[in-house]
Coordinates of C-alpha atoms in Angstrom, one line a residue:
Chain A
M1 CA -2.0 -29.6 13.3
S2 CA -2.9 -32.7 11.3
I3 CA -4.9 -32.4 8.2
T4 CA -6.8 -35.1 6.3
V5 CA -5.4 -35.6 2.9
S6 CA -7.3 -37.3 0.2
F7 CA -5.6 -39.3 -2.5
S8 CA -7.2 -37.2 -5.2
E9 CA -5.9 -34.0 -3.6
L10 CA -2.4 -35.5 -3.5
C11 CA -2.6 -36.4 -7.2
D12 CA -3.9 -32.8 -8.0
T13 CA -0.9 -31.3 -6.2
I14 CA 1.6 -33.7 -8.0
A15 CA 0.1 -33.1 -11.4
R16 CA 0.3 -29.3 -10.9
A17 CA 3.9 -29.4 -9.7
L18 CA 4.8 -31.6 -12.7
Q19 CA 2.7 -29.5 -15.1
V20 CA 1.1 -32.5 -16.6
E21 CA -2.6 -33.4 -17.2
R22 CA -4.3 -34.6 -14.0
A23 CA -5.4 -37.9 -15.7
R24 CA -1.7 -38.9 -16.2
V25 CA -1.2 -39.1 -12.4
T26 CA -2.4 -42.3 -10.9
A27 CA -1.4 -44.7 -8.0
E28 CA 1.1 -46.3 -10.4
T29 CA 2.8 -43.1 -11.5
S30 CA 6.5 -42.5 -10.6
S31 CA 9.6 -40.9 -11.9
A32 CA 10.2 -44.2 -13.7
T33 CA 6.9 -44.1 -15.6
L34 CA 6.6 -40.4 -16.3
H35 CA 9.4 -38.7 -18.2
E36 CA 8.4 -35.3 -17.0
W37 CA 9.2 -36.4 -13.5
D38 CA 12.9 -35.6 -13.7
S39 CA 15.1 -34.4 -10.9
L40 CA 14.1 -30.8 -11.1
A41 CA 10.5 -31.7 -11.3
H42 CA 10.9 -33.9 -8.3
L43 CA 12.1 -30.9 -6.3
Q44 CA 8.9 -29.1 -7.4
V45 CA 6.8 -32.1 -6.3
L46 CA 8.5 -32.2 -2.9
L47 CA 8.1 -28.5 -2.2
A48 CA 4.5 -28.4 -3.4
V49 CA 3.5 -31.4 -1.3
E50 CA 5.3 -30.0 1.8
K51 CA 3.5 -26.6 1.4
R52 CA 0.1 -28.0 0.5
F53 CA 0.0 -30.7 3.3
H54 CA 2.1 -29.0 6.0
V55 CA 4.7 -31.8 6.2
R56 CA 8.5 -31.7 6.3
F57 CA 10.5 -34.4 4.6
E58 CA 13.9 -35.6 5.9
T59 CA 16.8 -35.2 3.6
A60 CA 17.4 -38.9 3.6
E61 CA 13.9 -39.8 2.4
M62 CA 13.7 -37.2 -0.4
P63 CA 15.1 -39.4 -3.2
S64 CA 12.8 -42.3 -2.3
L65 CA 9.6 -40.2 -2.5
A66 CA 9.7 -40.1 -6.3
S67 CA 6.4 -42.0 -6.8
V68 CA 2.7 -41.4 -6.0
R69 CA 2.5 -44.5 -3.9
H70 CA 5.5 -43.6 -1.8
L71 CA 4.3 -40.1 -1.2
A72 CA 0.8 -41.4 -0.3
E73 CA 2.2 -43.9 2.2
R74 CA 4.4 -41.2 3.7
L75 CA 1.4 -38.9 4.2
G76 CA -0.8 -41.8 5.5
V77 CA -3.2 -41.5 2.6
R78 CA -5.1 -44.6 1.6
V79 CA -4.4 -45.6 -2.0
P80 CA -7.6 -46.7 -3.7
S81 CA -7.2 -50.3 -5.0
Chain B
M1 CA 6.0 -12.3 -24.7
K2 CA 9.1 -11.5 -22.8
E3 CA 12.0 -14.0 -23.1
V4 CA 13.4 -14.2 -19.6
W5 CA 16.6 -16.1 -18.6
V6 CA 17.7 -16.8 -15.0
L7 CA 21.3 -17.8 -14.5
P8 CA 22.0 -18.9 -10.9
T9 CA 25.2 -20.6 -9.6
S10 CA 23.2 -23.2 -7.7
T11 CA 20.0 -25.0 -8.5
L12 CA 17.0 -22.7 -8.7
G13 CA 14.6 -24.4 -11.1
P14 CA 11.5 -23.8 -9.0
L15 CA 12.0 -20.0 -9.4
G16 CA 10.9 -20.3 -13.1
P17 CA 7.1 -20.9 -12.7
S18 CA 7.0 -18.6 -9.6
L19 CA 8.7 -15.7 -11.5
Q20 CA 6.6 -16.3 -14.5
Q21 CA 3.4 -15.9 -12.4
Q22 CA 4.8 -12.8 -10.5
L23 CA 5.6 -11.1 -13.8
L24 CA 2.1 -12.0 -15.2
D25 CA 0.6 -10.5 -12.0
R26 CA 2.3 -7.2 -13.1
G27 CA 1.0 -7.4 -16.6
I28 CA 4.2 -8.9 -18.1
P29 CA 3.6 -12.2 -20.0
S30 CA 6.9 -14.2 -20.2
T31 CA 8.6 -17.5 -20.7
V32 CA 11.2 -18.0 -18.0
T33 CA 14.2 -20.4 -18.4
V34 CA 16.3 -21.2 -15.4
T35 CA 19.7 -22.8 -16.2
P36 CA 20.7 -25.8 -14.1
Y37 CA 23.3 -26.1 -11.4
G38 CA 26.9 -25.7 -12.6
E39 CA 26.0 -24.1 -15.9
F40 CA 26.4 -20.4 -15.0
D41 CA 29.7 -19.7 -16.7
R42 CA 29.3 -22.0 -19.6
E43 CA 25.9 -20.8 -20.6
L44 CA 27.1 -17.2 -20.5
L45 CA 30.5 -17.5 -22.1
D46 CA 30.1 -20.3 -24.7
P47 CA 28.9 -18.7 -27.9
G48 CA 27.1 -21.9 -28.9
S49 CA 25.2 -22.3 -25.6
R50 CA 21.4 -22.3 -25.5
Y51 CA 21.5 -18.9 -23.8
N52 CA 23.7 -17.3 -26.5
R53 CA 21.7 -18.8 -29.4
F54 CA 18.7 -16.7 -28.5
R55 CA 18.3 -13.1 -27.7
A56 CA 16.9 -12.5 -24.3
D57 CA 14.7 -9.6 -23.2
L58 CA 15.6 -9.9 -19.6
T59 CA 18.5 -11.8 -18.0
V60 CA 18.7 -12.3 -14.2
L61 CA 22.2 -13.1 -12.9
I62 CA 22.1 -14.7 -9.4
P63 CA 25.8 -15.5 -8.5
D64 CA 25.4 -16.6 -4.9
T65 CA 28.3 -15.7 -2.7
H66 CA 27.8 -19.0 -0.9
D67 CA 29.0 -20.6 -4.2
L68 CA 31.5 -17.9 -5.3
L69 CA 33.2 -17.7 -1.9
A70 CA 32.4 -21.2 -0.7
P71 CA 35.8 -22.0 1.0
A72 CA 35.6 -18.8 3.1
F73 CA 32.0 -19.5 4.0
E74 CA 32.4 -23.2 4.8
A75 CA 35.9 -23.1 6.3
P76 CA 36.6 -19.6 7.5
I77 CA 39.3 -20.7 10.0
T78 CA 41.4 -22.8 7.6
T79 CA 41.2 -20.4 4.7
T80 CA 44.4 -18.3 4.5
D81 CA 44.6 -14.5 4.0
R82 CA 46.0 -15.0 0.6
E83 CA 43.2 -17.4 -0.4
R84 CA 40.7 -14.9 0.8
T85 CA 42.1 -12.2 -1.4
E86 CA 42.2 -14.5 -4.4
L87 CA 38.6 -15.7 -3.8
V88 CA 37.3 -12.2 -4.1
D89 CA 39.4 -11.4 -7.1
H90 CA 38.3 -14.6 -8.8
A91 CA 34.6 -14.0 -8.0
V92 CA 34.7 -10.4 -9.3
A93 CA 36.4 -11.6 -12.5
R94 CA 33.8 -14.4 -13.0
V95 CA 30.9 -12.1 -12.5
S96 CA 32.4 -9.3 -14.6
A97 CA 32.7 -11.7 -17.5
A98 CA 29.1 -12.9 -16.9
V99 CA 27.7 -9.3 -16.8
Y100 CA 29.7 -8.4 -20.0
A101 CA 28.2 -11.4 -21.9
A102 CA 24.7 -10.9 -20.6
S103 CA 24.6 -7.1 -21.3
R104 CA 25.4 -7.9 -24.9
N105 CA 22.9 -10.7 -25.4
S106 CA 20.0 -9.2 -23.4
K107 CA 18.0 -6.0 -23.5
E108 CA 17.9 -5.7 -19.7
V109 CA 20.1 -7.4 -17.1
L110 CA 19.4 -7.7 -13.4
L111 CA 22.5 -8.5 -11.3
C112 CA 21.9 -9.7 -7.7
N113 CA 24.6 -8.7 -5.2
G114 CA 26.0 -11.2 -2.6
T115 CA 24.3 -12.3 0.6
F116 CA 26.0 -12.5 4.0
P117 CA 26.2 -15.6 6.1
P118 CA 24.9 -14.8 9.6
K119 CA 26.3 -17.9 11.1
T120 CA 29.5 -19.7 10.2
A121 CA 32.0 -22.1 12.0
L122 CA 33.4 -18.9 13.6
G123 CA 30.5 -18.8 16.0
F124 CA 30.9 -15.8 18.3
M125 CA 34.2 -14.9 16.6
G126 CA 32.2 -13.8 13.5
G127 CA 32.9 -10.2 14.3
D128 CA 36.6 -10.7 13.6
R129 CA 37.0 -9.0 10.3
R130 CA 40.2 -10.8 9.3
L131 CA 38.4 -14.2 9.5
S132 CA 34.8 -13.3 8.7
P133 CA 33.5 -14.1 5.3
A134 CA 31.2 -11.0 5.7
T135 CA 34.3 -8.8 5.1
L136 CA 34.8 -10.6 1.7
V137 CA 31.1 -10.1 0.8
F138 CA 31.4 -6.4 1.5
A139 CA 34.5 -6.1 -0.8
Y140 CA 32.9 -8.2 -3.5
N141 CA 29.6 -6.2 -3.4
D142 CA 31.5 -3.0 -3.6
R143 CA 33.3 -4.1 -6.7
I144 CA 30.3 -5.6 -8.6
A145 CA 28.2 -2.5 -7.8
A146 CA 30.5 -0.7 -10.2
L147 CA 29.4 -3.1 -13.0
G148 CA 25.9 -1.8 -12.6
A149 CA 27.0 1.7 -12.9
E150 CA 29.1 1.1 -16.0
N151 CA 26.5 -0.6 -18.1
V152 CA 23.3 1.2 -18.9
N153 CA 21.2 -1.9 -19.3
V154 CA 22.4 -3.5 -16.0
T155 CA 20.4 -3.0 -12.8
L156 CA 21.9 -4.0 -9.5
V157 CA 19.4 -5.8 -7.2
D158 CA 20.1 -5.6 -3.5
Y159 CA 19.7 -9.3 -2.9
A160 CA 21.6 -9.1 0.4
G161 CA 19.0 -6.6 1.7
L162 CA 16.1 -8.9 0.6
V163 CA 17.5 -11.8 2.5
L164 CA 18.0 -9.7 5.6
A165 CA 14.4 -8.4 5.5
E166 CA 13.0 -11.9 5.0
G167 CA 15.3 -13.6 7.5
Y168 CA 18.3 -15.8 6.5
D169 CA 17.0 -19.0 8.0
R170 CA 13.6 -18.6 6.4
W171 CA 15.2 -18.0 3.1
H172 CA 17.5 -21.0 3.1
D173 CA 16.8 -24.8 3.3
P174 CA 19.9 -26.9 4.0
R175 CA 18.0 -30.1 3.1
L176 CA 17.6 -29.0 -0.5
W177 CA 21.3 -28.2 -0.8
A178 CA 22.1 -31.8 0.2
H179 CA 19.3 -33.2 -2.0
A180 CA 19.6 -31.1 -5.1
R181 CA 22.2 -28.4 -4.8
M182 CA 19.5 -25.8 -4.2
R183 CA 20.1 -23.2 -1.5
L184 CA 16.8 -21.5 -1.2
S185 CA 13.6 -22.6 0.6
R186 CA 10.2 -22.6 -1.0
D187 CA 9.5 -19.2 0.8
G188 CA 12.9 -17.9 -0.3
V189 CA 12.1 -18.8 -3.9
D190 CA 8.7 -17.1 -3.8
A191 CA 10.1 -13.9 -2.1
L192 CA 12.9 -13.7 -4.6
A193 CA 10.5 -14.2 -7.5
S194 CA 8.3 -11.4 -6.2
A195 CA 11.2 -9.0 -5.7
L196 CA 12.7 -9.7 -9.2
A197 CA 9.3 -9.2 -10.8
R198 CA 9.0 -5.8 -9.0
V199 CA 12.4 -4.7 -10.2
A200 CA 11.6 -5.9 -13.8
A201 CA 8.3 -4.1 -13.8
A202 CA 10.0 -0.9 -12.5
T203 CA 12.5 -1.0 -15.3
E204 CA 9.6 -0.8 -17.8
R205 CA 7.1 1.4 -16.1
Q206 CA 7.0 5.2 -16.0
P207 CA 7.3 5.7 -12.2
C208 CA 4.8 7.8 -10.3
K209 CA 5.7 11.5 -10.7
C210 CA 3.7 13.1 -7.9
L211 CA 2.3 12.0 -4.6
V212 CA -1.0 13.7 -3.7
L213 CA -1.3 13.8 0.1
D214 CA -4.1 14.4 2.5
L215 CA -3.4 16.4 5.7
D216 CA -5.6 15.3 8.7
N217 CA -4.4 11.9 10.0
T218 CA -2.1 11.5 7.0
L219 CA 0.6 14.2 7.6
W220 CA -0.4 14.9 11.1
G221 CA -2.5 13.2 13.8
G222 CA -6.0 14.6 14.5
V223 CA -8.4 16.9 12.7
L224 CA -7.2 20.5 12.3
G225 CA -10.7 21.9 11.9
E226 CA -11.7 20.4 15.3
Q227 CA -8.5 20.5 17.3
G228 CA -6.8 23.6 16.0
I229 CA -3.1 24.1 15.2
D230 CA -2.2 23.4 18.9
G231 CA -4.2 20.2 19.0
I232 CA -2.8 18.3 16.0
Q233 CA -0.1 15.8 16.6
V234 CA 3.2 16.0 14.8
G235 CA 6.6 16.1 16.3
G236 CA 7.6 15.1 19.8
E237 CA 7.2 11.6 21.2
G238 CA 4.4 9.1 20.6
I239 CA 2.0 9.3 17.7
G240 CA 3.4 12.7 16.7
A241 CA 6.8 11.0 16.1
A242 CA 5.2 8.5 13.7
F243 CA 4.0 11.3 11.5
V244 CA 7.5 12.9 11.5
T245 CA 9.0 9.6 10.4
F246 CA 6.4 9.5 7.6
Q247 CA 7.2 13.0 6.5
R248 CA 10.9 12.3 6.5
E249 CA 10.2 9.4 4.1
L250 CA 8.2 11.7 1.9
L251 CA 11.1 14.2 1.7
E252 CA 13.4 11.3 0.7
L253 CA 11.0 10.5 -2.1
R254 CA 11.0 14.1 -3.1
A255 CA 14.8 14.2 -3.2
R256 CA 14.5 11.2 -5.5
G257 CA 12.4 13.2 -7.9
V258 CA 8.8 12.5 -6.7
L259 CA 6.8 15.8 -6.5
L260 CA 4.6 16.3 -3.4
A261 CA 1.2 17.9 -3.5
I262 CA -1.7 18.4 -1.1
A263 CA -5.4 17.6 -1.6
S264 CA -7.2 18.3 1.6
K265 CA -10.7 19.1 2.8
N266 CA -9.9 21.9 5.2
D267 CA -10.0 25.6 5.7
H268 CA -7.3 26.7 3.3
D269 CA -5.7 29.5 5.4
D270 CA -5.8 27.4 8.6
A271 CA -4.1 24.5 6.9
M272 CA -1.4 26.6 5.3
R273 CA -0.7 28.2 8.6
A274 CA -0.3 24.7 10.2
I275 CA 2.0 23.6 7.3
E276 CA 4.1 26.7 7.5
H277 CA 4.3 27.3 11.3
H278 CA 3.6 24.2 13.2
P279 CA 7.0 23.5 15.0
G280 CA 6.7 19.7 14.4
M281 CA 6.3 19.8 10.6
L282 CA 9.2 18.8 8.4
L283 CA 7.2 19.3 5.2
R284 CA 6.7 23.0 4.4
R285 CA 5.1 25.0 1.7
H286 CA 8.3 25.2 -0.4
H287 CA 8.4 21.4 -0.6
L288 CA 5.0 21.3 -2.3
A289 CA 4.6 21.5 -6.1
A290 CA 0.8 22.1 -5.9
V291 CA -1.8 22.7 -3.2
Q292 CA -5.6 22.1 -3.3
I293 CA -7.2 22.8 0.0
G294 CA -11.0 23.5 0.2
W295 CA -14.2 21.6 0.3
Q296 CA -14.4 20.4 -3.3
P297 CA -14.3 16.6 -3.9
K298 CA -10.7 15.2 -3.9
A299 CA -11.0 13.8 -7.4
Q300 CA -11.5 17.4 -8.5
S301 CA -8.5 18.5 -6.5
I302 CA -6.4 15.8 -8.1
R303 CA -7.4 16.8 -11.6
A304 CA -6.5 20.4 -10.8
I305 CA -3.1 19.3 -9.5
A306 CA -2.4 17.2 -12.6
E307 CA -3.3 20.2 -14.7
T308 CA -1.1 22.6 -12.7
L309 CA 1.8 20.3 -13.1
G310 CA 1.1 19.4 -16.7
F311 CA 0.8 15.6 -16.0
S312 CA -1.9 13.2 -17.0
T313 CA -3.6 11.8 -13.9
N314 CA -2.0 8.4 -14.4
A315 CA 1.3 9.9 -13.3
L316 CA -0.2 10.7 -9.8
A317 CA -0.6 8.5 -6.7
F318 CA -3.0 9.4 -3.9
V319 CA -2.3 9.0 -0.2
D320 CA -5.1 9.3 2.3
D321 CA -6.0 7.7 5.6
S322 CA -9.7 7.8 4.8
A323 CA -11.1 4.7 3.1
H324 CA -14.0 6.9 1.8
E325 CA -11.7 9.4 0.1
R326 CA -9.7 6.5 -1.4
E327 CA -12.8 4.8 -2.7
A328 CA -14.2 8.0 -4.2
V329 CA -10.9 8.6 -6.0
R330 CA -10.7 5.0 -7.2
Q331 CA -14.2 5.4 -8.7
E332 CA -13.7 8.8 -10.2
L333 CA -10.1 8.5 -11.4
P334 CA -9.4 4.8 -12.0
D335 CA -6.0 5.6 -13.5
V336 CA -4.7 7.3 -10.3
A337 CA -2.8 4.8 -8.1
V338 CA -4.1 4.8 -4.5
V339 CA -2.0 4.0 -1.5
D340 CA -3.9 2.1 1.2
L341 CA -2.6 3.6 4.4
P342 CA -2.8 1.1 7.3
A343 CA -4.6 2.0 10.5
D344 CA -1.5 2.7 12.5
P345 CA 0.5 5.8 11.5
A346 CA 3.7 4.0 12.6
D347 CA 3.1 1.6 9.7
Y348 CA 2.7 4.3 7.0
V349 CA 6.4 4.2 5.9
A350 CA 6.2 0.4 5.3
A351 CA 3.0 0.9 3.3
L352 CA 4.7 3.5 1.1
R353 CA 7.8 1.2 0.6
A354 CA 5.5 -1.7 -0.4
F355 CA 3.7 0.5 -3.0
E356 CA 5.2 -0.6 -6.3
T357 CA 4.2 2.4 -8.4
L358 CA 6.9 4.3 -6.6
D359 CA 9.6 1.8 -7.4
V360 CA 12.6 3.1 -9.3
V361 CA 15.8 1.3 -10.1
R362 CA 18.0 4.4 -10.6
V363 CA 17.9 8.1 -9.8
T364 CA 19.0 10.5 -12.5
D365 CA 20.3 14.1 -12.1
E366 CA 17.1 15.2 -13.8
D367 CA 15.1 13.4 -11.1
R368 CA 17.0 15.2 -8.4
A369 CA 16.4 18.6 -10.1
R370 CA 12.8 18.0 -11.0
N371 CA 11.4 19.5 -7.7
A372 CA 13.5 22.7 -8.0
M373 CA 12.3 23.2 -11.6
V374 CA 8.7 22.8 -10.8
V375 CA 8.7 25.0 -7.8
A376 CA 10.8 27.7 -9.5
E377 CA 8.4 27.8 -12.4
G378 CA 5.6 28.4 -10.0
A379 CA 3.2 27.5 -12.8
R380 CA -0.2 27.6 -11.3
A381 CA -2.6 27.0 -14.1
Q382 CA -6.2 28.2 -13.7
L383 CA -8.4 25.5 -12.2
R384 CA -11.0 24.2 -14.6
E385 CA -14.4 23.1 -13.5
S386 CA -14.3 19.3 -13.6
S387 CA -17.3 17.1 -14.3
V388 CA -17.0 14.9 -11.3
D389 CA -20.0 12.7 -10.7
V390 CA -20.4 13.2 -7.0
E391 CA -23.9 11.7 -6.7
A392 CA -22.9 8.4 -8.4
F393 CA -20.2 8.1 -5.8
L394 CA -22.5 8.9 -2.9
R395 CA -25.0 6.4 -4.2
S396 CA -22.4 3.7 -4.4
L397 CA -21.6 4.2 -0.7
E398 CA -25.0 2.9 0.4
Q399 CA -25.2 5.4 3.2
V400 CA -27.4 5.0 6.2
A401 CA -28.3 7.8 8.6
V402 CA -29.4 6.6 12.0
V403 CA -31.3 9.5 13.7
S404 CA -32.1 9.4 17.4
A405 CA -33.1 11.8 20.1
V406 CA -30.3 12.8 22.4
D407 CA -30.4 10.7 25.6
D408 CA -28.2 10.3 28.7
A409 CA -25.9 7.9 26.9
T410 CA -25.3 10.3 24.0
I411 CA -25.5 13.8 25.6
G412 CA -21.7 13.9 26.1
R413 CA -21.1 13.4 22.4
A414 CA -23.7 16.0 21.5
A415 CA -21.8 18.5 23.7
Q416 CA -18.5 17.5 22.3
L417 CA -19.7 18.1 18.7
S418 CA -21.1 21.5 19.7
Q419 CA -17.8 22.5 21.3
R420 CA -15.4 21.1 18.8
T421 CA -17.0 21.8 15.5
N422 CA -15.6 25.0 13.9
Q423 CA -16.3 24.4 10.3
F424 CA -19.8 23.1 9.7
N425 CA -21.3 25.0 12.6
L426 CA -24.2 27.3 11.8
T427 CA -24.6 29.3 15.0
L428 CA -21.2 28.7 16.7
R429 CA -23.1 28.1 20.0
R430 CA -20.9 26.2 22.4
L431 CA -23.2 24.0 24.6
D432 CA -22.2 21.8 27.4
A433 CA -24.1 18.7 28.5
A434 CA -25.9 20.6 31.3
S435 CA -27.3 23.2 29.0
I436 CA -28.4 20.6 26.4
R437 CA -30.2 18.8 29.3
R438 CA -31.9 22.0 30.4
A439 CA -33.0 22.7 26.8
I440 CA -34.5 19.2 26.4
D441 CA -36.3 19.5 29.8
A442 CA -37.8 22.8 28.5
G443 CA -39.2 21.0 25.5
A444 CA -36.5 21.4 22.9
L445 CA -35.9 18.8 20.2
A446 CA -32.3 17.5 20.2
L447 CA -31.2 15.0 17.5
L448 CA -28.0 13.1 16.8
L449 CA -27.1 11.5 13.5
R450 CA -24.9 8.4 13.2
A451 CA -23.4 7.8 9.7
I452 CA -22.9 4.2 8.5
D453 CA -22.1 3.0 5.0
R454 CA -20.6 0.0 3.3
L455 CA -17.1 1.1 4.2
G456 CA -17.8 1.4 7.9
D457 CA -19.4 3.1 10.8
S458 CA -18.4 6.8 11.2
G459 CA -20.2 7.1 14.6
L460 CA -22.3 10.1 15.8
V461 CA -21.3 12.9 13.5
A462 CA -24.0 15.5 13.5
F463 CA -26.1 17.2 16.1
A464 CA -29.1 19.6 15.9
L465 CA -31.0 21.4 18.6
A466 CA -34.3 23.2 18.0
T467 CA -36.0 25.2 20.8
R468 CA -39.5 26.4 21.2
G469 CA -40.1 30.1 20.3
T470 CA -42.3 32.5 22.2
Q471 CA -45.3 32.0 19.8
T472 CA -47.2 28.8 19.4
G473 CA -45.9 26.8 16.5
S474 CA -42.7 28.8 16.1
W475 CA -39.4 27.2 16.7
E476 CA -35.8 28.3 16.5
L477 CA -32.7 26.3 15.3
D478 CA -30.3 26.9 18.1
T479 CA -27.5 24.6 17.0
F480 CA -26.7 22.7 13.9
V481 CA -23.2 21.0 13.6
L482 CA -21.7 18.4 11.3
S483 CA -18.2 16.9 11.9
C484 CA -15.8 17.7 9.1
R485 CA -15.1 14.0 8.6
V486 CA -18.4 13.7 6.7
I487 CA -18.8 17.1 5.0
G488 CA -20.0 16.7 1.5
R489 CA -21.8 13.4 1.9
G490 CA -25.4 14.7 2.3
Y491 CA -25.7 14.0 6.0
D492 CA -26.3 17.7 6.7
T493 CA -29.4 17.7 4.5
A494 CA -30.5 14.4 5.9
L495 CA -30.4 15.7 9.5
L496 CA -32.2 19.0 8.6
S497 CA -34.9 17.1 6.7
E498 CA -35.4 14.7 9.6
L499 CA -35.5 17.6 12.1
V500 CA -38.1 19.5 10.1
G501 CA -40.3 16.4 9.8
R502 CA -40.2 15.8 13.5
L503 CA -40.9 19.4 14.3
R504 CA -44.0 19.3 12.1
N505 CA -45.2 16.4 14.1
L506 CA -44.7 18.5 17.2
G507 CA -47.0 21.1 15.8
C508 CA -44.3 23.5 14.5
S509 CA -45.4 25.7 11.6
E510 CA -42.4 28.0 11.2
L511 CA -38.7 27.5 11.9
S512 CA -36.3 30.4 12.2
A513 CA -32.6 29.9 11.8
R514 CA -29.4 32.0 11.8
F515 CA -26.0 31.7 10.3
V516 CA -23.4 33.3 12.5
P517 CA -20.2 33.9 10.5
G518 CA -17.0 33.0 12.2
P519 CA -13.4 32.6 11.2
R520 CA -13.8 29.1 9.9
N521 CA -17.4 28.2 9.2
S522 CA -17.8 29.6 5.7
V523 CA -18.4 26.1 4.4
C524 CA -22.0 26.3 5.7
A525 CA -22.7 30.0 4.8
T526 CA -25.3 29.2 2.1
F527 CA -26.5 25.9 3.7
L528 CA -29.9 27.3 4.8
A529 CA -30.6 29.3 1.6
D530 CA -29.6 26.2 -0.5
R531 CA -32.2 24.1 1.4
G532 CA -35.2 26.5 0.7
F533 CA -34.9 28.8 3.8
V534 CA -35.9 32.3 3.0
A535 CA -33.5 35.1 4.0
L536 CA -35.4 37.8 6.0
E537 CA -32.2 39.8 6.5
P538 CA -28.6 38.9 6.1
N539 CA -27.9 35.6 7.9
A540 CA -31.4 35.4 9.4
Y541 CA -33.6 32.8 7.8
H542 CA -37.1 31.4 8.0
L543 CA -38.8 28.3 6.8
D544 CA -42.6 28.0 6.6
L545 CA -43.4 24.4 7.3
R546 CA -46.9 24.7 6.0
K547 CA -45.6 25.5 2.5
S548 CA -42.1 24.1 2.3
D549 CA -40.1 21.0 3.2
V550 CA -36.5 19.9 3.2
T551 CA -36.1 17.0 0.8
F552 CA -34.3 14.0 2.3
P553 CA -31.4 13.0 0.0
D554 CA -32.5 9.9 -2.0
Y555 CA -29.0 8.4 -1.8
I556 CA -29.2 8.0 2.0
V557 CA -31.5 5.6 3.9
V558 CA -32.8 6.8 7.2
R559 CA -33.2 4.6 10.3
R560 CA -35.0 6.0 13.3
E561 CA -33.9 4.7 16.7
S562 CA -36.4 6.5 18.9
P563 CA -39.6 8.6 18.2

């Protein structure tokens, strides 16, 4: 089953997992720019995205998915320019 | 706002928001703090730790045996016997210290026991008790169970059982262990949060004191009023066995201190005979703290049971297979908890176990003795008339009566109703399809009523047959039956009213009718008199259609399928 993911839905999910305002999550957001995105929050983001979009990340890629842009690329979501 | 602390031995941060939500769903607002990986002992034992600087309302200890006994889990073959013994001793000492600290800092403590590894490097040698880590988990669980018994504010949570029920592989996610030292999967986290919230709610709540049970299709299969004591299904193989399993579960609840009572729409004496003498029944009269069997609305029976037992109705839970009865009780008595029984009786036990109002975390001696006390007292308070608003309930059902003349497709059901109905049966005539056919051919009017409402379709539930009398314009009510499934919902009046209307169109000016008393049909003894029929002599009635009519109930909508 493949589902179409919109960039905005992805940001919604990330914001909810991080428990931050939706407006603070943009294409440029990452664990480096947002102090709430710590290692525990990262786990929440990964689990929320997996559940919401029916994907399963490999252990090796988990650390590198700590930015909106990387998650979008991994899900094949076009990032608005 | 409840201050909740969760102390796991591995990473379990995602449990926090999930547990907070599950507690809120059960009416418990909270703030949940989960301590990070590796902080279990320090948070609990260091007087200056964050945990010890605040007083907690609820502390959840989740010492995972995967962590406590890690060498035996990960390397069962290379771990020596001596190491195995030391591992258990050390784990018990660690957890004892943790429980001691938590029980002093926190009002309530939940202690999770240890889970078993279904698969280890032992492979098919896992059954070897000298090598298997499972042996160690058994020993460890035995010893920490004592901690729960020693401390009044410590409740042992059977975490091992939860993981078994959910499935070990679904519960765990090895990727997350590698990535973040977290053992549980997303599903595992959510299932654990839900179970912990259930236990936490149960430690606060007054548990349900009495289960009020229906009889037909709840304690046995079938309808006693239609099938008789030999026809109901309980005991033996097949569906009867499912009801026995359910009754056994009820008796276990009773042993735990839950009183059992009956609220049933049935003939009282017949029902008591089935309870006392049916060979398949496990539940007997002496198990029951109160019994209400009759034709009154169930809400009224439940109130009477509460009064007899001296409880308020919010201490009661109601168990019935009928969605109608459940809905009626929900509307009339919103504080009575209602168990939604599933369609298949084999699933009844699971539904009861999922019903959180029955959750208890420990059983006291008083609980065990409660049944004996109540039954010994034999207190049977006088029933008080209750002000149940039946009509509001009936109106809310949005009932529809589909009335049609009996035809070839439905004549079999008409005969079945005539032969099987013992309770609401005015004349106790037993007609087969051939005699109904002959009557119709001779000009009789035969009607069937199908009952539908917003909760579902009850099917063809009432049958009436009126035959032409010897004089022009005079008719006789030969048969009038209503399935006991729908007694008390106004369909009897609806069918009589519709019959009278159609007879008038056929030129009928007077209708005579009889009530033939039998062993079980007292429910309809006053039916004719109550609807305006005039008694000429005992049990013989007459209605003058030129002067009187039978009013159609205004809470039922009629649909006519054929002229």
